[in-house]
Amino acid sequence: MQTLSPPTSNALNLKQLIRPRPRSRPRPSVKCVYSFEPASTRADWQSSCAILASNVQQNSADNNNHNGATADHVAAVNGHKASVTDLKLVPIQNLADSNNKPLQPKPLTISDLSPAPMHGSKLRVAYQGVPGAYSEAAAGKAYPNCEAIPCDQFEVAFQAVELWIADRAVLPVENSLGGSIHRNYDLLLRHRLHIVGEVQLPVHHCLLALPGVRKEFLTRVISHPQALAQCEHTLTKLGINVAREAVDDTAGAAELVATNNLRDTAAVASARAAELYGLNVMADGIQDDPSNVTRFVMLAREPIIPRTDRPFKTSIVFAHDKGTSVLFKVLSAFAFRNISLTKIESRPHRNRPIRLVDDANVGTAKHFEYLFYVDFDASMAEVRAQNALAEVQEFTSFLRVLGSYPMDMTPWTPSSPPPSH
Ligand SMILES: O=C(O)C(=O)C[C@]1(C(=O)O)C=C[C@@H](O)C=C1
């Protein structure tokens, strides 16, 4: 059995985030940060965005004051059941200058509200994987000319944004063949980032191996589990009935084959990965469907202000004490307003996974509890969407808006025609 040496990747990992790398430019300091205390039960998401933006106190001019406080410590109001008038601003950290004299918050300037990065000209975008991964291409599609920052796990990409190491993260949530990337649904809830956009990337897989390697030499194919799932039938049709092994990302698989000089292993990855790691393309377009697409979400520390002048999508997550029994009622809030749902996903409710219902005569029913993630085809700037959410709130014990953002309306590329039915 051959021992594989890990690829010499520069991807960010969790250890580095605990003690972040030295930064080329210091992060902006914050004079005073606030948390929101929701007091009522009526949500007003749109106004909350405005309040959230207007309370981000940051002073990029004073870079000498490094006490670790940053504007993203402002608690995200999105998801709390609160109206703007009921929000109490509570100073959670009053900072002092070197003589211990309290510093007053500075008034907001227009640059505080600008989406431009604070540290240089390029937006820094975290993605999971190594160069050549589809996620890197998605980051480039979402933010052309960005500096893409490789991270070794999805969790690290979330934290890179939260810790201001990156400005945005671009992460996959679903693929047209492989389905949902559940880990990212769970992380969306655990973290406080906002969805500010989406990109749909056509995914065109290749079978890569070292130059000179033939099909008959192969004893295994390695890749990201989603990529292996997307090529399963084609690999079998090509007569490649060898072991499949999952690794962290497609380009990482290509790097592994190259670094370890593996002549018995092929990787499923992009043509760009073949170029980057010096591999040969043994087969091209091996995804089981030519229109294979992965949908990625763009994540930021602050939400964007929703608009109505172009197609918007809104993503929410909710739960109910009575579980699935109210699902129909919740969804009817959208149906009655002619709002189409574009996606629904359920995940285990990790805080309360089981609900017991005792029946003295027959025993105890053990119901699994779920969180429901729903994407719908409307902007939170639309009254019908606000009314729908107000109604959803009546039926749910927990509701959070993950983001209201422009839909990816990129024209379909002729190289990958839509499937004909
Ligand atoms: O491994 C990569 O290249 C990725 O970007 C990850 C990923 C995924 O997580 O689904 C992204 C797109 C493809 O669907 C296959 C893999």
XYZ file of N, CA and C in Angstrom, residues 14-122:
327
model
N -7.996 25.530 9.822
C -8.549 26.036 11.085
C -7.473 26.557 12.025
N -6.294 25.861 12.081
C -5.222 26.292 12.983
C -4.788 27.710 12.662
N -4.676 28.000 11.366
C -4.238 29.342 10.983
C -5.244 30.388 11.388
N -6.509 29.987 11.428
C -7.535 30.965 11.783
C -7.518 31.265 13.272
N -7.111 30.283 14.081
C -7.048 30.539 15.513
C -5.960 31.566 15.780
N -4.806 31.404 15.118
C -3.792 32.468 15.183
C -3.590 32.953 13.753
N -4.422 33.943 13.323
C -4.381 34.327 11.920
C -2.976 34.732 11.467
N -2.713 34.486 10.176
C -1.436 34.886 9.590
C -1.249 36.389 9.715
N 0.015 36.868 9.736
C 0.201 38.313 9.731
C -0.432 38.909 8.475
N -1.083 40.019 8.614
C -1.798 40.613 7.485
C -0.946 41.694 6.872
N -1.056 41.855 5.594
C -0.272 42.870 4.909
C -0.720 44.268 5.339
N -2.016 44.437 5.548
C -2.520 45.717 6.048
C -3.347 45.430 7.289
N -3.172 46.237 8.369
C -3.960 45.958 9.574
C -5.450 46.148 9.338
N -6.244 45.384 10.086
C -7.685 45.506 9.933
C -8.177 46.795 10.585
N -9.311 47.316 10.140
C -9.815 48.548 10.731
C -10.215 48.318 12.178
N -10.005 49.300 13.025
C -10.404 49.149 14.414
C -11.784 49.759 14.608
N -12.411 49.377 15.704
C -13.771 49.843 15.953
C -13.791 50.534 17.302
N -14.424 51.671 17.377
C -14.440 52.415 18.629
C -15.496 51.897 19.588
N -16.585 51.437 19.064
C -17.672 50.989 19.921
C -18.560 50.076 19.088
N -18.884 48.962 19.628
C -19.766 48.092 18.861
C -21.049 47.858 19.640
N -22.093 47.534 18.918
C -23.408 47.400 19.537
C -23.984 46.042 19.239
N -24.825 45.563 20.150
C -25.622 44.394 19.803
C -27.081 44.827 19.782
N -27.884 44.071 19.092
C -29.309 44.361 19.043
C -30.040 43.480 20.035
N -30.975 44.065 20.739
C -31.811 43.254 21.624
C -33.230 43.257 21.108
N -33.624 42.195 20.466
C -34.991 42.177 19.960
C -35.983 42.141 21.109
N -37.072 42.897 20.994
C -38.017 42.925 22.099
C -39.431 42.525 21.693
N -39.723 42.548 20.414
C -41.102 42.198 20.073
C -41.118 40.995 19.143
N -42.263 40.671 18.638
C -42.378 39.455 17.834
C -42.567 39.731 16.352
N -42.597 40.993 15.940
C -42.906 41.294 14.547
C -41.609 41.557 13.781
N -41.360 40.768 12.737
C -40.104 40.940 11.988
C -40.228 42.047 10.955
N -39.213 42.821 10.794
C -39.174 43.799 9.712
C -37.786 43.725 9.130
N -37.630 42.751 8.256
C -36.306 42.409 7.776
C -35.665 43.554 7.026
N -36.479 44.196 6.208
C -35.901 45.211 5.339
C -35.331 46.361 6.149
N -36.095 46.851 7.103
C -35.615 47.962 7.897
C -34.460 47.510 8.775
N -34.488 46.243 9.165
C -33.388 45.745 9.978
C -32.074 45.874 9.236
N -32.112 45.629 7.928
C -30.891 45.757 7.131
C -30.347 47.160 7.243
N -31.251 48.132 7.134
C -30.824 49.514 7.168
C -30.232 49.844 8.530
N -30.918 49.387 9.585
C -30.419 49.633 10.936
C -29.046 48.995 11.102
N -28.949 47.753 10.608
C -27.691 47.034 10.750
C -26.570 47.813 10.091
N -26.819 48.268 8.867
C -25.785 49.005 8.147
C -25.438 50.290 8.872
N -26.449 50.964 9.394
C -26.174 52.275 9.958
C -25.512 52.195 11.323
N -25.406 50.998 11.884
C -24.754 50.892 13.186
C -23.368 50.289 13.130
N -22.917 50.005 11.934
C -21.572 49.465 11.808
C -20.604 50.618 12.016
N -19.953 50.621 13.135
C -19.045 51.719 13.456
C -17.629 51.256 13.162
N -17.016 51.817 12.160
C -15.636 51.420 11.937
C -14.793 52.615 11.563
N -13.566 52.567 12.007
C -12.699 53.694 11.764
C -11.415 53.187 11.136
N -11.397 53.195 9.813
C -10.239 52.630 9.152
C -9.034 53.557 9.267
N -9.240 54.825 9.644
C -8.119 55.758 9.721
C -7.191 55.406 10.883
N -7.769 54.929 11.977
C -6.958 54.667 13.151
C -6.523 53.217 13.188
N -5.465 52.913 12.451
C -5.033 51.529 12.390
C -4.097 51.158 13.533
N -3.755 52.110 14.392
C -2.825 51.794 15.477
C -3.539 51.164 16.662
N -4.828 51.331 16.698
C -5.576 50.841 17.838
C -6.050 49.413 17.582
N -5.260 48.425 17.981
C -5.596 47.026 17.661
C -6.136 46.297 18.857
N -7.363 46.502 19.155
C -7.872 45.725 20.289
C -8.793 44.612 19.829
N -8.707 44.265 18.567
C -9.411 43.071 18.098
C -10.884 43.284 17.810
N -11.443 44.423 18.178
C -12.878 44.624 17.940
C -13.089 45.050 16.503
N -14.032 44.431 15.853
C -14.299 44.780 14.468
C -15.786 44.950 14.263
N -16.113 45.626 13.168
C -17.509 45.945 12.939
C -18.377 44.711 12.797
N -17.792 43.565 12.424
C -18.651 42.393 12.269
C -19.031 41.786 13.607
N -18.597 42.400 14.730
C -19.139 41.967 16.011
C -20.552 42.491 16.224
N -20.961 43.400 15.368
C -22.350 43.846 15.451
C -23.226 42.632 15.184
N -24.055 42.291 16.131
C -24.860 41.080 15.960
C -25.800 41.240 14.777
N -25.882 40.195 13.975
C -26.779 40.262 12.830
C -28.208 40.243 13.340
N -28.995 41.203 12.915
C -30.367 41.278 13.402
C -31.269 40.334 12.628
N -30.821 39.995 11.439
C -31.562 39.113 10.558
C -31.861 37.814 11.304
N -33.105 37.482 11.418
C -33.432 36.232 12.077
C -34.033 36.421 13.454
N -33.787 37.581 14.081
C -34.441 37.807 15.360
C -35.849 38.301 15.098
N -36.742 37.960 15.997
C -38.104 38.434 15.838
C -38.184 39.818 16.459
N -37.911 40.839 15.709
C -37.881 42.182 16.272
C -38.300 43.189 15.231
N -38.894 44.273 15.657
C -39.135 45.359 14.733
C -38.133 46.447 15.045
N -37.909 47.336 14.097
C -36.872 48.338 14.228
C -37.108 49.202 15.454
N -38.363 49.606 15.671
C -38.636 50.497 16.792
C -38.374 49.817 18.129
N -38.423 48.483 18.126
C -38.228 47.780 19.383
C -36.772 47.434 19.666
N -35.909 47.736 18.720
C -34.523 47.335 18.924
C -33.839 48.290 19.891
N -33.259 47.693 20.943
C -32.509 48.537 21.874
C -31.041 48.406 21.518
N -30.347 49.512 21.348
C -28.921 49.421 21.071
C -28.168 49.363 22.388
N -27.411 48.293 22.556
C -26.702 48.113 23.811
C -25.214 48.130 23.531
N -24.464 49.135 24.050
C -23.025 49.108 23.812
C -22.445 47.873 24.487
N -21.764 47.015 23.716
C -21.206 45.827 24.347
C -19.709 45.965 24.559
N -19.114 46.994 24.013
C -17.692 47.163 24.229
C -17.348 48.630 24.036
N -16.949 49.303 25.076
C -16.503 50.681 24.930
C -14.992 50.677 24.973
N -14.395 51.157 23.931
C -12.950 51.055 23.828
C -12.298 52.347 24.300
N -11.058 52.205 24.706
C -10.360 53.367 25.233
C -9.091 53.609 24.441
N -8.572 54.858 24.475
C -7.300 55.133 23.808
C -6.151 54.736 24.735
N -4.881 55.040 24.337
C -3.747 54.550 25.116
C -3.709 55.157 26.521
N -4.366 56.321 26.740
C -4.403 56.909 28.089
C -5.643 56.494 28.869
N -6.291 55.451 28.397
C -7.518 54.969 29.034
C -8.687 55.938 28.981
N -8.609 56.908 28.072
C -9.710 57.863 27.913
C -10.733 57.224 26.977
N -12.001 57.189 27.354
C -12.976 56.532 26.470
C -13.043 57.210 25.105
N -13.141 56.388 24.083
C -13.251 56.929 22.728
C -14.715 56.941 22.313
N -15.111 58.003 21.675
C -16.489 58.112 21.211
C -16.614 57.487 19.835
N -17.757 56.891 19.532
C -17.936 56.370 18.180
C -17.875 57.493 17.161
N -17.257 57.200 16.034
C -17.177 58.215 14.974
C -18.437 58.184 14.139
N -18.854 59.324 13.591
C -20.011 59.283 12.701
C -19.709 58.446 11.467
N -20.733 57.808 10.937
C -20.555 57.025 9.714
C -20.195 57.931 8.562
N -19.331 57.461 7.687
C -19.068 58.202 6.452
C -19.541 57.328 5.303
N -19.574 57.899 4.115
C -20.076 57.151 2.971
C -19.207 55.920 2.709
N -17.892 56.030 3.031
C -17.022 54.887 2.744
C -17.309 53.708 3.680
N -17.864 53.987 4.872
C -18.229 52.878 5.765
C -19.315 52.015 5.143
N -20.128 52.621 4.298
C -21.258 51.893 3.714
C -20.893 51.257 2.383
N -19.692 51.562 1.913
C -19.316 51.062 0.603
C -18.954 49.589 0.698
N -19.333 48.796 -0.334
C -18.978 47.382 -0.291
C -17.499 47.126 -0.623
N -16.730 48.185 -0.907
C -15.338 48.007 -1.319
C -14.512 47.431 -0.173
N -13.506 46.605 -0.477
C -12.678 46.049 0.588
C -11.883 47.142 1.291
N -11.515 46.901 2.548
C -10.842 47.920 3.346
C -9.319 47.831 3.233
N -8.790 46.809 2.578
C -7.363 46.532 2.710
C -6.587 46.651 1.424
N -7.202 47.032 0.363
C -6.480 47.096 -0.899
C -7.482 47.130 -2.013
N -7.004 46.985 -3.246
C -7.936 47.175 -4.344
C -8.745 45.918 -4.642
N -8.208 44.735 -4.278
C -8.908 43.500 -4.680
C -9.778 42.947 -3.569
